[in-house]
PDB file of C-alpha atoms and ligand atoms in Angstrom:
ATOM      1  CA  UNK A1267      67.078  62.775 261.824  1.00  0.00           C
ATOM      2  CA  UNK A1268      70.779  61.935 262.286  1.00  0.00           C
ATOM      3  CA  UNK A1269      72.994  65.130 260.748  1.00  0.00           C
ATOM      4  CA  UNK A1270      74.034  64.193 257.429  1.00  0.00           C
ATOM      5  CA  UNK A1271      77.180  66.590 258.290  1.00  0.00           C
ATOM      6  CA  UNK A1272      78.345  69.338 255.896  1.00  0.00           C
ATOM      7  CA  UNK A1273      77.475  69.578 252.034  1.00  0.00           C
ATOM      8  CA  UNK A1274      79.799  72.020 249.574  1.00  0.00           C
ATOM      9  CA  UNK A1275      79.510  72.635 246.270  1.00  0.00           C
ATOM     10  CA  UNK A1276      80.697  74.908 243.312  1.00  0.00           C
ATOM     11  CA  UNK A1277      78.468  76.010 240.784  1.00  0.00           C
ATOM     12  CA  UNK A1278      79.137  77.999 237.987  1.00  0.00           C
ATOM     13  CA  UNK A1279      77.431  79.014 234.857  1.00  0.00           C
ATOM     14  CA  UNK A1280      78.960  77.905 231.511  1.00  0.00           C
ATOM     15  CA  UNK A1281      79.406  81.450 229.919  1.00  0.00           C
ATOM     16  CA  UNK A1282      83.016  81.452 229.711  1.00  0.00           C
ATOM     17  CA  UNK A1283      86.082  79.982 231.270  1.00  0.00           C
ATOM     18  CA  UNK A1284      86.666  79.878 234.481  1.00  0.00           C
ATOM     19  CA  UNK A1285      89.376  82.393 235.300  1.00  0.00           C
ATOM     20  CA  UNK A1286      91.940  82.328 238.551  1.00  0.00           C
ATOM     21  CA  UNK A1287      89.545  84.209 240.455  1.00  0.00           C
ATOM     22  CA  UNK A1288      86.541  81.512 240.019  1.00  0.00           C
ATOM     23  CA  UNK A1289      89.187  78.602 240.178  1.00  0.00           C
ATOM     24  CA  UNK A1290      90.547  80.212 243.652  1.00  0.00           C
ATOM     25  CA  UNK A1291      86.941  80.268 245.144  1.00  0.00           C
ATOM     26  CA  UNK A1292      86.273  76.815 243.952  1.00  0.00           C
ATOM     27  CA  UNK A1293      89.206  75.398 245.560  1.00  0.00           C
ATOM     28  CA  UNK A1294      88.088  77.225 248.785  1.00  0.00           C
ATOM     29  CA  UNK A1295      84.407  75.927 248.201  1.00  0.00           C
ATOM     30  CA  UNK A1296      86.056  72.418 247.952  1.00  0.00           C
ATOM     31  CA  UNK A1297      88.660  72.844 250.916  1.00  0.00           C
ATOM     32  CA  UNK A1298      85.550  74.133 253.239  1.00  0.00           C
ATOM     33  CA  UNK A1299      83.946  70.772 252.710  1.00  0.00           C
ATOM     34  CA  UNK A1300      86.482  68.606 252.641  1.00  0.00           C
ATOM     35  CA  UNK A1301      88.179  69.861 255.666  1.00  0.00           C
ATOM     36  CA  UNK A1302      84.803  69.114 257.275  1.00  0.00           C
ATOM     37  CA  UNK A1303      84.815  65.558 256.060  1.00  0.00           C
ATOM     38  CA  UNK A1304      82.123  66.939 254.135  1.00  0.00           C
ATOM     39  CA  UNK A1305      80.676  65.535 250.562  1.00  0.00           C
ATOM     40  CA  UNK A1306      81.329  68.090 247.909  1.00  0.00           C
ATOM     41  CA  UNK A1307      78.968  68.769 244.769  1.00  0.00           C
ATOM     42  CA  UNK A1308      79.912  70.794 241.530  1.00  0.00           C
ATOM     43  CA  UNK A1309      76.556  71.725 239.748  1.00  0.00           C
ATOM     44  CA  UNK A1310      76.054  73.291 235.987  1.00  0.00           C
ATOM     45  CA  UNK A1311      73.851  76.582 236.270  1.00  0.00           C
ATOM     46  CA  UNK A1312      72.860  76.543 232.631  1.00  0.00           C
ATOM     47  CA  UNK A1313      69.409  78.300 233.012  1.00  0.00           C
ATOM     48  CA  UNK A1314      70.474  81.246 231.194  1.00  0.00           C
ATOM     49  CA  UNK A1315      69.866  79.604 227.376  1.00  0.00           C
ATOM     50  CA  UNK A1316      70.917  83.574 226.589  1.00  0.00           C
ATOM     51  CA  UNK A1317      74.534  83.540 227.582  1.00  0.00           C
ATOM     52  CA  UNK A1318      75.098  79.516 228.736  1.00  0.00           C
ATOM     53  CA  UNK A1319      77.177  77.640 225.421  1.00  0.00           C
ATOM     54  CA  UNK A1320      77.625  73.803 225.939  1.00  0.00           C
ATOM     55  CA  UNK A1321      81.476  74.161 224.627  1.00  0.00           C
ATOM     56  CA  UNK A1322      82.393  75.314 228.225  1.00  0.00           C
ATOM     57  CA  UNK A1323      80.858  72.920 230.268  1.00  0.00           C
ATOM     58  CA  UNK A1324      83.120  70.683 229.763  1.00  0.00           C
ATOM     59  CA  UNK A1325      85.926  73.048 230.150  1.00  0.00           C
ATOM     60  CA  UNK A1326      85.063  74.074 232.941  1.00  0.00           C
ATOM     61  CA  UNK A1327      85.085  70.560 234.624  1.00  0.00           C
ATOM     62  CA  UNK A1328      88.557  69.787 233.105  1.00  0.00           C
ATOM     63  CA  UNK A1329      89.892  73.077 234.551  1.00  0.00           C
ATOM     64  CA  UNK A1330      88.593  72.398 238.261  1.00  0.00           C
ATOM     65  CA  UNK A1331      89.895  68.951 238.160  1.00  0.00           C
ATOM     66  CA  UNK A1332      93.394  70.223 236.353  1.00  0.00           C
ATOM     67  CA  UNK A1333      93.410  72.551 239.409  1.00  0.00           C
ATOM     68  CA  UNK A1334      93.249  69.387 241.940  1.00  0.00           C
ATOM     69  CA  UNK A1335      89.571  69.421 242.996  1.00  0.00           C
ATOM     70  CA  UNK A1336      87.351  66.289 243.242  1.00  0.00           C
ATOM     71  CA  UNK A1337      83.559  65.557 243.391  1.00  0.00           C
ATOM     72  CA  UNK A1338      81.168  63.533 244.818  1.00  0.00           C
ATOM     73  CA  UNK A1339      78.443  62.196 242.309  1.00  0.00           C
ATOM     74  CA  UNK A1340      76.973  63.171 238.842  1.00  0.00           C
ATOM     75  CA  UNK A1341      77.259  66.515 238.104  1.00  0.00           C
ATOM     76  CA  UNK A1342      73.780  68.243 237.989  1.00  0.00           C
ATOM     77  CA  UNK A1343      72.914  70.373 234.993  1.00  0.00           C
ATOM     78  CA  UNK A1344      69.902  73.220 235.781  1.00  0.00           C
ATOM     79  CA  UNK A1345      68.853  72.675 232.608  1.00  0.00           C
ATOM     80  CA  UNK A1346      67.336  69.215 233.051  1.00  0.00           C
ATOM     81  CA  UNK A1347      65.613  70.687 236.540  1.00  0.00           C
ATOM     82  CA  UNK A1348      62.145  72.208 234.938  1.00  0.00           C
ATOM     83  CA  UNK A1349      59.674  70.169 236.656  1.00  0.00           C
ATOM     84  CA  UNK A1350      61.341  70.849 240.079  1.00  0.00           C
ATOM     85  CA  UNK A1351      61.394  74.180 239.477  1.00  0.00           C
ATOM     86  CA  UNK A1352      57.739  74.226 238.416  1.00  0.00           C
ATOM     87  CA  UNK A1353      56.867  72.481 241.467  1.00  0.00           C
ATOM     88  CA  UNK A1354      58.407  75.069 243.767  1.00  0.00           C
ATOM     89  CA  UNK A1355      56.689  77.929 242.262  1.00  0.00           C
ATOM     90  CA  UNK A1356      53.477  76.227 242.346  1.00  0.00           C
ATOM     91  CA  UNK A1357      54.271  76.675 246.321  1.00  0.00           C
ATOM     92  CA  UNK A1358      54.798  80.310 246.612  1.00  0.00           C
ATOM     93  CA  UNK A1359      52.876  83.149 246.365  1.00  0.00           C
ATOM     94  CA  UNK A1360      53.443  84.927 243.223  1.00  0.00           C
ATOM     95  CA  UNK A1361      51.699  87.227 240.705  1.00  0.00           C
ATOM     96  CA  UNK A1362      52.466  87.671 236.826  1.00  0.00           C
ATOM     97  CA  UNK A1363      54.048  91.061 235.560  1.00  0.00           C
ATOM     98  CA  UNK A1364      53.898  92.486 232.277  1.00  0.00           C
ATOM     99  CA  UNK A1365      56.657  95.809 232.620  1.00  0.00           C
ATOM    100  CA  UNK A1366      59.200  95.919 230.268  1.00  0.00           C
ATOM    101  CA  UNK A1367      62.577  96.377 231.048  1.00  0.00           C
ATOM    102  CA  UNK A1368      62.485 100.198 230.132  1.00  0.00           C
ATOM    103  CA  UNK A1369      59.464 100.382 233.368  1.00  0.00           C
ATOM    104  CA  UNK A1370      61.333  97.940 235.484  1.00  0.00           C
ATOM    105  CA  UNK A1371      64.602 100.564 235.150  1.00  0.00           C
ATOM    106  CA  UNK A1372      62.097 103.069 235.713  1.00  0.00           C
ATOM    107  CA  UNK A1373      60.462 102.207 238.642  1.00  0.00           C
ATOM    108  CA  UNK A1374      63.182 100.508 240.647  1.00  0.00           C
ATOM    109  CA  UNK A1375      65.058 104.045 239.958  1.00  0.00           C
ATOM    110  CA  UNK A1376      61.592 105.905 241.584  1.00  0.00           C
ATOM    111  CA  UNK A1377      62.546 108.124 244.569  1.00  0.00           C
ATOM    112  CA  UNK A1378      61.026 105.985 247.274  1.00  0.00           C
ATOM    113  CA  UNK A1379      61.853 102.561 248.153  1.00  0.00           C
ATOM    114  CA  UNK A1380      65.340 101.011 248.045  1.00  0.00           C
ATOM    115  CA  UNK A1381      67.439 101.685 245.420  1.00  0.00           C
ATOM    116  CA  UNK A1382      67.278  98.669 242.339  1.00  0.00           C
ATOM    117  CA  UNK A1383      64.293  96.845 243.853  1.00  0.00           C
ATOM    118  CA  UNK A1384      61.050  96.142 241.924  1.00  0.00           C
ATOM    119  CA  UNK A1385      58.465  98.351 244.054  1.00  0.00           C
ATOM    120  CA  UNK A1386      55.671  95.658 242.715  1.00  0.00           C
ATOM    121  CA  UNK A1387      53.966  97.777 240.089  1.00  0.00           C
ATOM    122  CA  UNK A1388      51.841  94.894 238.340  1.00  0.00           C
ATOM    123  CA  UNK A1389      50.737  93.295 242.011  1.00  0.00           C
ATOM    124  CA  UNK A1390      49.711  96.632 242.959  1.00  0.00           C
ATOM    125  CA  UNK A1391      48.015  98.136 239.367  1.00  0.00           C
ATOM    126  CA  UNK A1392      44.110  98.160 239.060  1.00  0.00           C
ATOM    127  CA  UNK A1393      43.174  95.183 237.460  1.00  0.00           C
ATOM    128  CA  UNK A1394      41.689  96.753 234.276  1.00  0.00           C
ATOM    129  CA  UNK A1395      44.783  98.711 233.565  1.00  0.00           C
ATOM    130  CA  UNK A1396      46.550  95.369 234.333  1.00  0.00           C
ATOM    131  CA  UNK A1397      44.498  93.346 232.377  1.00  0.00           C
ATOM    132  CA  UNK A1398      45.056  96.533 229.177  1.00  0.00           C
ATOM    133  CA  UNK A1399      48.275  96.461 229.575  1.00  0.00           C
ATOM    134  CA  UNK A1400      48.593  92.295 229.333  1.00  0.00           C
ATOM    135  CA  UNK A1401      46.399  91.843 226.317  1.00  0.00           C
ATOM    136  CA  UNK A1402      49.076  95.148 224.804  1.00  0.00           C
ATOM    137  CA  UNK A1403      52.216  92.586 225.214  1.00  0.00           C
ATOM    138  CA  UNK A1404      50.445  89.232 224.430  1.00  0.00           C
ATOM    139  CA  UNK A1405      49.500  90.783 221.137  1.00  0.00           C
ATOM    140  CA  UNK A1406      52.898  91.745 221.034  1.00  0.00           C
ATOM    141  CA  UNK A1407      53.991  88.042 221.446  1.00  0.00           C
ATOM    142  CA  UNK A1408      55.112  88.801 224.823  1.00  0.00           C
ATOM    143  CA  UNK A1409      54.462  86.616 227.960  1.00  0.00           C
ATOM    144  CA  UNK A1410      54.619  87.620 231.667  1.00  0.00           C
ATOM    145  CA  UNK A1411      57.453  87.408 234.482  1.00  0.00           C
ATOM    146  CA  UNK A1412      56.252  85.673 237.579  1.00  0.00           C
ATOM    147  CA  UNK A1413      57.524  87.397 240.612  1.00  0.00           C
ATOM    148  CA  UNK A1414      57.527  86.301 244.026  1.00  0.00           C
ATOM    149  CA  UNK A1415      54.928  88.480 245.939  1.00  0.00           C
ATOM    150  CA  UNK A1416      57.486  89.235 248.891  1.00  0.00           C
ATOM    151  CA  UNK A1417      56.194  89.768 252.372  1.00  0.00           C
ATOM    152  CA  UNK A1418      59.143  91.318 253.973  1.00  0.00           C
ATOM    153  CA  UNK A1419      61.560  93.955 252.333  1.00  0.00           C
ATOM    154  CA  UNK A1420      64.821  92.465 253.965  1.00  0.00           C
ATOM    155  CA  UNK A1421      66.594  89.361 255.059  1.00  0.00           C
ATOM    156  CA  UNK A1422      69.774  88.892 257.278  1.00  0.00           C
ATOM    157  CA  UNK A1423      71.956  85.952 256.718  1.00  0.00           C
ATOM    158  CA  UNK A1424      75.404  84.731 258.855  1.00  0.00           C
ATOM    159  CA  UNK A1425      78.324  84.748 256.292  1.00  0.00           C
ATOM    160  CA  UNK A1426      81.072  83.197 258.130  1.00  0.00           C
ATOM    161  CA  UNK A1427      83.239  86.285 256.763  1.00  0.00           C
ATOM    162  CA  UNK A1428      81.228  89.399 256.338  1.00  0.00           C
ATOM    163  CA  UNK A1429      79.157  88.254 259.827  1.00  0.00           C
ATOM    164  CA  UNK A1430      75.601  88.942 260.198  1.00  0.00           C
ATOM    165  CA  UNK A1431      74.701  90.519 256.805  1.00  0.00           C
ATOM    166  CA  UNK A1432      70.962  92.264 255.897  1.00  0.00           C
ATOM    167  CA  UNK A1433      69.976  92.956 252.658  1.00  0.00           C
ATOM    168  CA  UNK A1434      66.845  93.611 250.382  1.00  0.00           C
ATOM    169  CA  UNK A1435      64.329  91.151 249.660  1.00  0.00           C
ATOM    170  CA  UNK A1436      62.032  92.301 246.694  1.00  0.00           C
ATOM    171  CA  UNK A1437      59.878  90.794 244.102  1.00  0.00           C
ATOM    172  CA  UNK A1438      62.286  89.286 242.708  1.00  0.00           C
ATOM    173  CA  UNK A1439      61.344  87.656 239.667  1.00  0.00           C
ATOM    174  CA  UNK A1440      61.251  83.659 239.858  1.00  0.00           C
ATOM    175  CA  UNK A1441      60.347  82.925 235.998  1.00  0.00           C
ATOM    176  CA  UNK A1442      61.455  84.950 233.123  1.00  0.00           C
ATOM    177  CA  UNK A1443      59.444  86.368 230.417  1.00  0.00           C
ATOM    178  CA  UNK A1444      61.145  84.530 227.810  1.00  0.00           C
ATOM    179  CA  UNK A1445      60.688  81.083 230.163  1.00  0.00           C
ATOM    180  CA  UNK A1446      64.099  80.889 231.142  1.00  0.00           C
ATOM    181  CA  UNK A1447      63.958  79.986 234.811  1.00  0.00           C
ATOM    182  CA  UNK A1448      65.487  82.700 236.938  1.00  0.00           C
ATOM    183  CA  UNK A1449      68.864  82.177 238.868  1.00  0.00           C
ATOM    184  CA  UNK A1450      67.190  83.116 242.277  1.00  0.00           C
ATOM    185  CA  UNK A1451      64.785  80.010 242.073  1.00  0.00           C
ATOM    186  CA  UNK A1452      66.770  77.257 240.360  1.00  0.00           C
ATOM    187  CA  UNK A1453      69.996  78.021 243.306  1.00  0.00           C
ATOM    188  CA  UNK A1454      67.925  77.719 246.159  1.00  0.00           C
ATOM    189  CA  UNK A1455      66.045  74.743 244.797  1.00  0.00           C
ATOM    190  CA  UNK A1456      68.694  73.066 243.872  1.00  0.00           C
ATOM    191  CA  UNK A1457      70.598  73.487 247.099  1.00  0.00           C
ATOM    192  CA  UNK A1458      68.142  72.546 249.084  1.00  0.00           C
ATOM    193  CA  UNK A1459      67.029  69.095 246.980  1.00  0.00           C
ATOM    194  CA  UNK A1460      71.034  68.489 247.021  1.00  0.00           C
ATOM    195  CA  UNK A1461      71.482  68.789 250.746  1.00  0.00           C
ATOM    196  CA  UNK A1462      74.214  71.278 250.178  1.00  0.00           C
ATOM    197  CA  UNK A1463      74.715  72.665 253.942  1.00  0.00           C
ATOM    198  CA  UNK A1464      77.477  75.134 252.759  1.00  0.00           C
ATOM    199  CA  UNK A1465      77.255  78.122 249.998  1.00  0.00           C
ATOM    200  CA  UNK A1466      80.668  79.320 249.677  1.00  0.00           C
ATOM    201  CA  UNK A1467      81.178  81.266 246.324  1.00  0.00           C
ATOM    202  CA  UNK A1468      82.696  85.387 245.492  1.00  0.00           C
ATOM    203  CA  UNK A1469      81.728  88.212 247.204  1.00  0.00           C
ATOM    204  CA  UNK A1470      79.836  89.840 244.336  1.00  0.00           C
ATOM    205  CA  UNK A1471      76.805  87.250 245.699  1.00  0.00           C
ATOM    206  CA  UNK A1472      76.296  88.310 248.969  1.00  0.00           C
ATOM    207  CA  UNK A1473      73.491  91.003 248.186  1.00  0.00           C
ATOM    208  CA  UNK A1474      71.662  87.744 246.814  1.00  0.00           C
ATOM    209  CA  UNK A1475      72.080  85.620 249.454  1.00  0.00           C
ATOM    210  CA  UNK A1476      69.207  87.610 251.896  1.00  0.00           C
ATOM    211  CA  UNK A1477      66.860  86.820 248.861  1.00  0.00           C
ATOM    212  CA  UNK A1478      68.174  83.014 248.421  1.00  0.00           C
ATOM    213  CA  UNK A1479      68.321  82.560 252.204  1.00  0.00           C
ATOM    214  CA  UNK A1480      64.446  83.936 252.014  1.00  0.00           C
ATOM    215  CA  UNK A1481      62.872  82.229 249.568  1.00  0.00           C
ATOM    216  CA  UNK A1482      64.622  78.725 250.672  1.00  0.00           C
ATOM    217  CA  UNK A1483      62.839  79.825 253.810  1.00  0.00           C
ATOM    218  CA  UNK A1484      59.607  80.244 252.109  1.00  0.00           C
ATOM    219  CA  UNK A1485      59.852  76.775 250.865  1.00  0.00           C
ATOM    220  CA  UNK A1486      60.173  74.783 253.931  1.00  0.00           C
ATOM    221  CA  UNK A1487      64.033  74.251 253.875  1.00  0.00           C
ATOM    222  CA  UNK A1488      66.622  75.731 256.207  1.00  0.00           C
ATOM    223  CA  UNK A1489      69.150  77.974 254.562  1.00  0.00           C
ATOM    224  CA  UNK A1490      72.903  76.987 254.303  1.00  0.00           C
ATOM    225  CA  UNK A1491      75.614  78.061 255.752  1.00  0.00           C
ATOM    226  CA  UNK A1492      77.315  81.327 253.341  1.00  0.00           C
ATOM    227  CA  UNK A1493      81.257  81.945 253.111  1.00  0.00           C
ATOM    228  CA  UNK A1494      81.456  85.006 250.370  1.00  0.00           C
ATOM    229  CA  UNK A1495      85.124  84.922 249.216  1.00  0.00           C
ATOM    230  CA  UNK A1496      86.456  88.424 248.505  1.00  0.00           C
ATOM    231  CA  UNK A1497      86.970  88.661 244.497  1.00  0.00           C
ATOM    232  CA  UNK A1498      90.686  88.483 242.952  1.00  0.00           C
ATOM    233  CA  UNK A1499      91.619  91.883 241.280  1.00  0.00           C
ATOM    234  CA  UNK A1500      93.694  92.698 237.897  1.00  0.00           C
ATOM    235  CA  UNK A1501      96.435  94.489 237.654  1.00  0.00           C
ATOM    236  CA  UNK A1502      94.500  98.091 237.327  1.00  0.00           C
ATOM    237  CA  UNK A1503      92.692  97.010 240.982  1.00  0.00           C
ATOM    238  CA  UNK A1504      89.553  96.188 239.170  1.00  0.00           C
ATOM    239  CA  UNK A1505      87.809  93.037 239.740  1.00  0.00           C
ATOM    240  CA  UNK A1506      90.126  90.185 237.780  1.00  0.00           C
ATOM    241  CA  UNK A1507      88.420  90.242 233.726  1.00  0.00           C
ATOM    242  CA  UNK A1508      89.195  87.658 231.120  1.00  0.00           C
ATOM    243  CA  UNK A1509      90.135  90.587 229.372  1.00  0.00           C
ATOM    244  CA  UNK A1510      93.442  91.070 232.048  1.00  0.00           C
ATOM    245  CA  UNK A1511      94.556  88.677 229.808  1.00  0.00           C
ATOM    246  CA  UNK A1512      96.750  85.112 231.113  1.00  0.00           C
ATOM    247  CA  UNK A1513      93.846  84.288 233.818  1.00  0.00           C
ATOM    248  CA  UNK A1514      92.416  81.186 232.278  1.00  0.00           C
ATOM    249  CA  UNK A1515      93.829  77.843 231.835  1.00  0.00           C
ATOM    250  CA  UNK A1516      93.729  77.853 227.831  1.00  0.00           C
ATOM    251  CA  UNK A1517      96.739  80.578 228.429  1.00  0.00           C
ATOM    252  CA  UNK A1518      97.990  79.720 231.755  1.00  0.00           C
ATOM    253  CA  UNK A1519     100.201  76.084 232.892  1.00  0.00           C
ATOM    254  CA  UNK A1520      97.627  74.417 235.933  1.00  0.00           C
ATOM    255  CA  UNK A1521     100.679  74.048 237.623  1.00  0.00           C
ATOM    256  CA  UNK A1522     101.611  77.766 237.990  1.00  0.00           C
ATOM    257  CA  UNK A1523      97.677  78.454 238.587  1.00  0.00           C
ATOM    258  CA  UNK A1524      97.338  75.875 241.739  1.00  0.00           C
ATOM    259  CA  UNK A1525     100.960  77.453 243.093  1.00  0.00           C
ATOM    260  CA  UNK A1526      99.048  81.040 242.480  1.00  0.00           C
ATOM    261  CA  UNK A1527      95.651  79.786 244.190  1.00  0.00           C
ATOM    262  CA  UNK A1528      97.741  77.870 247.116  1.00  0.00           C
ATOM    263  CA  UNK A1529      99.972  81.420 247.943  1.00  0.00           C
ATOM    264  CA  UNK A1530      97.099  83.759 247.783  1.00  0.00           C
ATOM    265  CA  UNK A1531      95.290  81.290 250.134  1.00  0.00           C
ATOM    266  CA  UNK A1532      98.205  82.198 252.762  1.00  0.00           C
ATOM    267  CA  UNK A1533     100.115  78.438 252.012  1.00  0.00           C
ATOM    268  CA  UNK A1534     102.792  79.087 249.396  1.00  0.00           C
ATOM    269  CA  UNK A1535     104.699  76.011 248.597  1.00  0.00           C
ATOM    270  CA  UNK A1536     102.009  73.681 249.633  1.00  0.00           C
ATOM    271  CA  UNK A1537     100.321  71.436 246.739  1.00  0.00           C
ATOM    272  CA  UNK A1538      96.585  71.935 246.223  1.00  0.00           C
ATOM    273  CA  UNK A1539      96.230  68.474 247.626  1.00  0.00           C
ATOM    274  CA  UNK A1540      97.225  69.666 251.258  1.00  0.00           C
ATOM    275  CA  UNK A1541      94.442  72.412 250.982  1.00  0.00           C
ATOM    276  CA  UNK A1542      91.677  71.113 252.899  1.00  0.00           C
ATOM    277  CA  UNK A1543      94.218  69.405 256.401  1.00  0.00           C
ATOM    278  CA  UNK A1544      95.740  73.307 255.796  1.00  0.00           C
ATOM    279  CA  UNK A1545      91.934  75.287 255.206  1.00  0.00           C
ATOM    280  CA  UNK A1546      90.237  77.158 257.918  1.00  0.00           C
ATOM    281  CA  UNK A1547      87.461  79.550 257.719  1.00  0.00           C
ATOM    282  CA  UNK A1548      89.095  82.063 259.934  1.00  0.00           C
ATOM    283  CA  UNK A1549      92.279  81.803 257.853  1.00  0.00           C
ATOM    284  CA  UNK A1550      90.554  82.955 254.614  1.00  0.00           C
ATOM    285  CA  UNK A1551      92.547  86.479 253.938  1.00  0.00           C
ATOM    286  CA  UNK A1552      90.017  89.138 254.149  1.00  0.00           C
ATOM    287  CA  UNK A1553      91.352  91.116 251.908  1.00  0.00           C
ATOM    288  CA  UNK A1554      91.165  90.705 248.157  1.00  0.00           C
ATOM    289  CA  UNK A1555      94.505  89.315 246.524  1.00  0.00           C
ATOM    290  CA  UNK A1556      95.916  91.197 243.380  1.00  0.00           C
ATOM    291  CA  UNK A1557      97.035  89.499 240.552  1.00  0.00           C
ATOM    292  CA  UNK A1558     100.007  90.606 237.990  1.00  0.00           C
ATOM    293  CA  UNK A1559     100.260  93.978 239.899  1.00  0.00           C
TER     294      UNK A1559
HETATM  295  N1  LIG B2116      76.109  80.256 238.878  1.00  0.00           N
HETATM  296  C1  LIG B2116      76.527  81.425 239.589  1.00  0.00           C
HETATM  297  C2  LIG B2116      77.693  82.066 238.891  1.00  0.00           C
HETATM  298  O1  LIG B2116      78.397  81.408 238.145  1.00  0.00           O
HETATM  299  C3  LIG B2116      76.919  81.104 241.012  1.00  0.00           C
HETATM  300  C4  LIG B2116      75.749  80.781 241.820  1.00  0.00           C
HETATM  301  C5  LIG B2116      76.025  80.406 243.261  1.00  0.00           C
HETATM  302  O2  LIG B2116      77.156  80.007 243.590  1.00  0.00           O
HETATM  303  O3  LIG B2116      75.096  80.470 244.042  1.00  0.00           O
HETATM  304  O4  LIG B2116      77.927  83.243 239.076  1.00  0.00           O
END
């Protein structure tokens, strides 16, 4: 098969605005691609029903093109992606689990195993105990998680910044109790059905992308390319928070935003436009940039 070259995209999930921070790694997840001649996606992670409100889609959209990015295509909203998500959990092992969140905090808190991770207390429980404690939460109206039933506890991806990077794989949970499909699954479907080649998005993702990498693995596909971008802080040295205050674009002119984005990138003066001829991987600063300090 002829290499279809490289495929970027930025995906966020409409729970707020996008701040400088996001807008700064989307430009860099659009320069990556572009300066590769590749395509460039922007995708709509609205599988959280929870915290995802339809207002900021939109937004969103108008705030990465007001910045100067472009996109190739329809924009593809996770919430219209339930039978594809179905259909990939149909292909991996799994097993149902019933623990609420009080056990889950529990038992990923136990003394053994690595810190956070679900130690697979429902795949391992004797199935009458299992099958007491199920009919307890259906007649509570509850329904089971599905979790991936993980064969290896960790996973080491190349990030073309942090270098070879291992990290836990666990049971991670692939459907939700309430139905909502679960971020792990719909990203690494998504990216593979999409062709996207390249994953670059902030640095607070890297522990996922082991379990992404993983699971996309699992399903047949090879696993893209990462570029983590370190995270913009506020002014106390925290990671940047609407609540800094002047970070979106509802407060902030787009011009003074791209001129922000294009000197923290190392390229002050230049317009956004310029970004990918000017954009190298090895160029990305390292270090996080601080905003207002
Ligand atoms: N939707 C995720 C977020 O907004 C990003 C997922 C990804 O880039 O893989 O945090």
């Amino acid at each position: 098969m002829a290499d279809a070259g490289v495929t970027g995209r930025y995906a966020p999930s409409p729970t707020g605005d996008l701040h400088l921070g996001n807008l700064r790694t989307a430009a860099v997840a659009w320069a990556a691609a572009r300066s590769a001649g590749g395509r460039f996606l922007v995708r709509v992670e609205d599988v959280d029903t929870g915290r995802c409100r339809e207002a900021f889609v939109e937004r969103q959209l108008a705030d990465l093109a007001a910045v100067g990015l472009d996109w190739d295509g329809p924009v593809l909203r996770q919430s219209t992606r339930g039978e594809r998500y179905a259909a990939a959990l149909g292909r991996l092992p799994t097993y149902p689990c019933w623990c609420s969140r009080r056990e889950i905090r529990e038992a990923a808190s136990a003394p053994h195993g690595a810190p956070g991770a679900y130690p697979g207390t429902c795949r391992r429980m004797d199935p009458g105990e299992l099958a007491r404690r199920a009919a307890a939460r259906r007649a509570a109206g509850l329904g089971p998680a599905i979790r991936l039933a993980a064969e290896v506890g960790s996973w080491t991806v190349h990030d073309l910044l942090a270098g070879e990077y291992r990290g836990e794989v666990d049971d991670m949970v692939l459907r939700r109790a309430d139905g909502d499909w679960a971020y792990h699954l719909a990203v690494v479907v998504d990216d593979a059905e999409q062709g996207v080649t390249q994953v670059v998005r902030g640095a607070d993702l890297l522990a996922s992308a082991p379990r992404q990498a993983h699971l996309a693995t699992l399903l047949g596909h090879r696993p893209p390319e990462y570029l983590h971008v370190p995270l913009v802080l506020g002014p106390t040295g925290a990671r940047l928070a609407k609540r800094d205050g002047a970070v979106t674009l509802r407060e902030l002119d787009p011009a003074r935003a791209r001129a922000w984005i294009m000197s923290s990138l190392g390229f002050p003066g230049a317009p956004v436009e310029r970004l990918p001829e000017l954009f190298h991987p090895a160029l990305l600063p390292a270090d996080s940039p601080t905003l207002g300090a």
